[in-house]
Coordinates of C-alpha atoms and ligand atoms in Angstrom, one line a residue:
X185 CA 62.5 -103.3 22.1
X186 CA 62.6 -103.3 25.2
X187 CA 59.7 -106.5 26.6
X188 CA 57.8 -105.3 29.5
X189 CA 57.8 -105.7 32.9
X190 CA 62.0 -105.8 33.2
X191 CA 63.3 -105.5 36.6
X192 CA 66.5 -106.2 37.9
X193 CA 66.9 -109.5 39.7
X194 CA 70.6 -107.8 41.7
X195 CA 71.2 -104.4 42.4
X196 CA 75.3 -104.2 43.0
X197 CA 77.5 -100.8 44.4
X198 CA 80.5 -101.9 43.4
X199 CA 82.7 -98.9 45.3
X200 CA 86.1 -99.5 44.4
X201 CA 85.0 -99.0 40.1
X202 CA 82.5 -97.0 41.4
X203 CA 80.0 -98.4 39.2
X204 CA 76.4 -100.2 39.8
X205 CA 75.8 -104.2 38.1
X206 CA 72.2 -105.0 37.8
X207 CA 71.4 -108.4 36.9
X208 CA 68.0 -107.9 34.9
X209 CA 65.1 -110.6 34.8
X210 CA 66.1 -111.7 31.2
X211 CA 70.0 -112.2 32.5
X212 CA 71.6 -109.5 30.5
X213 CA 74.0 -107.9 33.1
X214 CA 74.4 -104.1 32.7
X215 CA 78.0 -102.1 34.8
X216 CA 77.3 -98.6 34.4
X217 CA 80.0 -95.6 36.4
X218 CA 79.6 -93.5 38.4
X219 CA 80.1 -91.0 36.0
X220 CA 78.0 -91.3 32.8
X221 CA 74.8 -92.0 35.6
X222 CA 76.1 -88.6 37.4
X223 CA 75.7 -87.1 33.1
X224 CA 72.4 -88.5 33.3
X225 CA 70.6 -87.7 35.8
X226 CA 67.4 -86.1 34.7
X227 CA 65.9 -84.2 37.9
X228 CA 64.8 -80.7 37.4
X229 CA 67.2 -78.8 38.1
X230 CA 70.0 -81.1 36.2
X231 CA 67.9 -80.7 33.3
X232 CA 67.1 -76.4 33.3
X233 CA 70.3 -76.1 34.7
X234 CA 72.3 -77.7 32.6
X235 CA 74.3 -78.6 35.7
X236 CA 74.9 -82.6 35.0
X237 CA 77.2 -81.7 31.9
X238 CA 79.6 -79.4 34.4
X239 CA 79.8 -81.5 37.7
X240 CA 83.4 -82.3 38.8
X241 CA 85.1 -85.3 39.4
X242 CA 84.7 -86.0 42.8
X243 CA 81.4 -85.4 42.5
X244 CA 81.0 -88.6 40.4
X245 CA 81.0 -91.1 42.9
X246 CA 77.9 -93.2 44.0
X247 CA 77.7 -92.6 47.9
X248 CA 74.5 -94.8 48.0
X249 CA 71.4 -96.0 46.5
X250 CA 67.8 -96.1 47.7
X251 CA 64.5 -98.2 46.5
X252 CA 62.5 -95.8 44.9
X253 CA 59.2 -98.5 45.6
X254 CA 58.4 -100.6 42.1
X255 CA 59.9 -97.0 39.8
X256 CA 63.2 -97.7 40.1
X257 CA 66.0 -96.2 42.4
X258 CA 67.5 -93.0 43.7
X259 CA 71.2 -92.4 43.8
X260 CA 72.6 -90.5 45.9
X261 CA 76.6 -89.4 44.1
X262 CA 79.7 -87.6 46.3
X263 CA 78.7 -84.3 46.2
X264 CA 75.5 -84.9 47.8
X265 CA 73.4 -84.2 44.8
X266 CA 70.3 -86.8 45.5
X267 CA 67.5 -85.9 43.4
X268 CA 67.7 -88.3 40.3
X269 CA 65.2 -91.4 40.1
X270 CA 66.0 -93.6 37.8
X271 CA 63.7 -95.1 36.8
X272 CA 64.0 -99.2 35.3
X273 CA 63.6 -98.5 31.8
X274 CA 66.3 -95.9 31.7
X275 CA 69.0 -97.7 33.6
X276 CA 68.5 -100.6 30.8
X277 CA 68.6 -98.0 28.2
X278 CA 71.6 -96.6 29.6
X279 CA 73.5 -100.2 30.3
X280 CA 73.3 -100.8 26.6
X281 CA 75.9 -99.4 24.7
Ligands
LIG583 ZN1 70.3 -84.0 39.3

């Protein structure tokens, strides 16, 4: 179980390796690849069509990360897909192996 509230202290986008790094308030670090994040998108489109499981390699680059208030972040991918909002807790869970 993860204690609440849990927020990232830092968010870094590593363009070279196509990874998003988060440093959490409890000093745990998560490194999430663009591929993992794109396939984990749970916007209405991805969930209803299963599109996220068939994305092309070139659709998996993280273009930009935008804050979505206290809730989490919005990630924009190289294929233009930008509908996914990733809540903090979801990102934390994705980062746990
Ligand atoms: Zn999506």
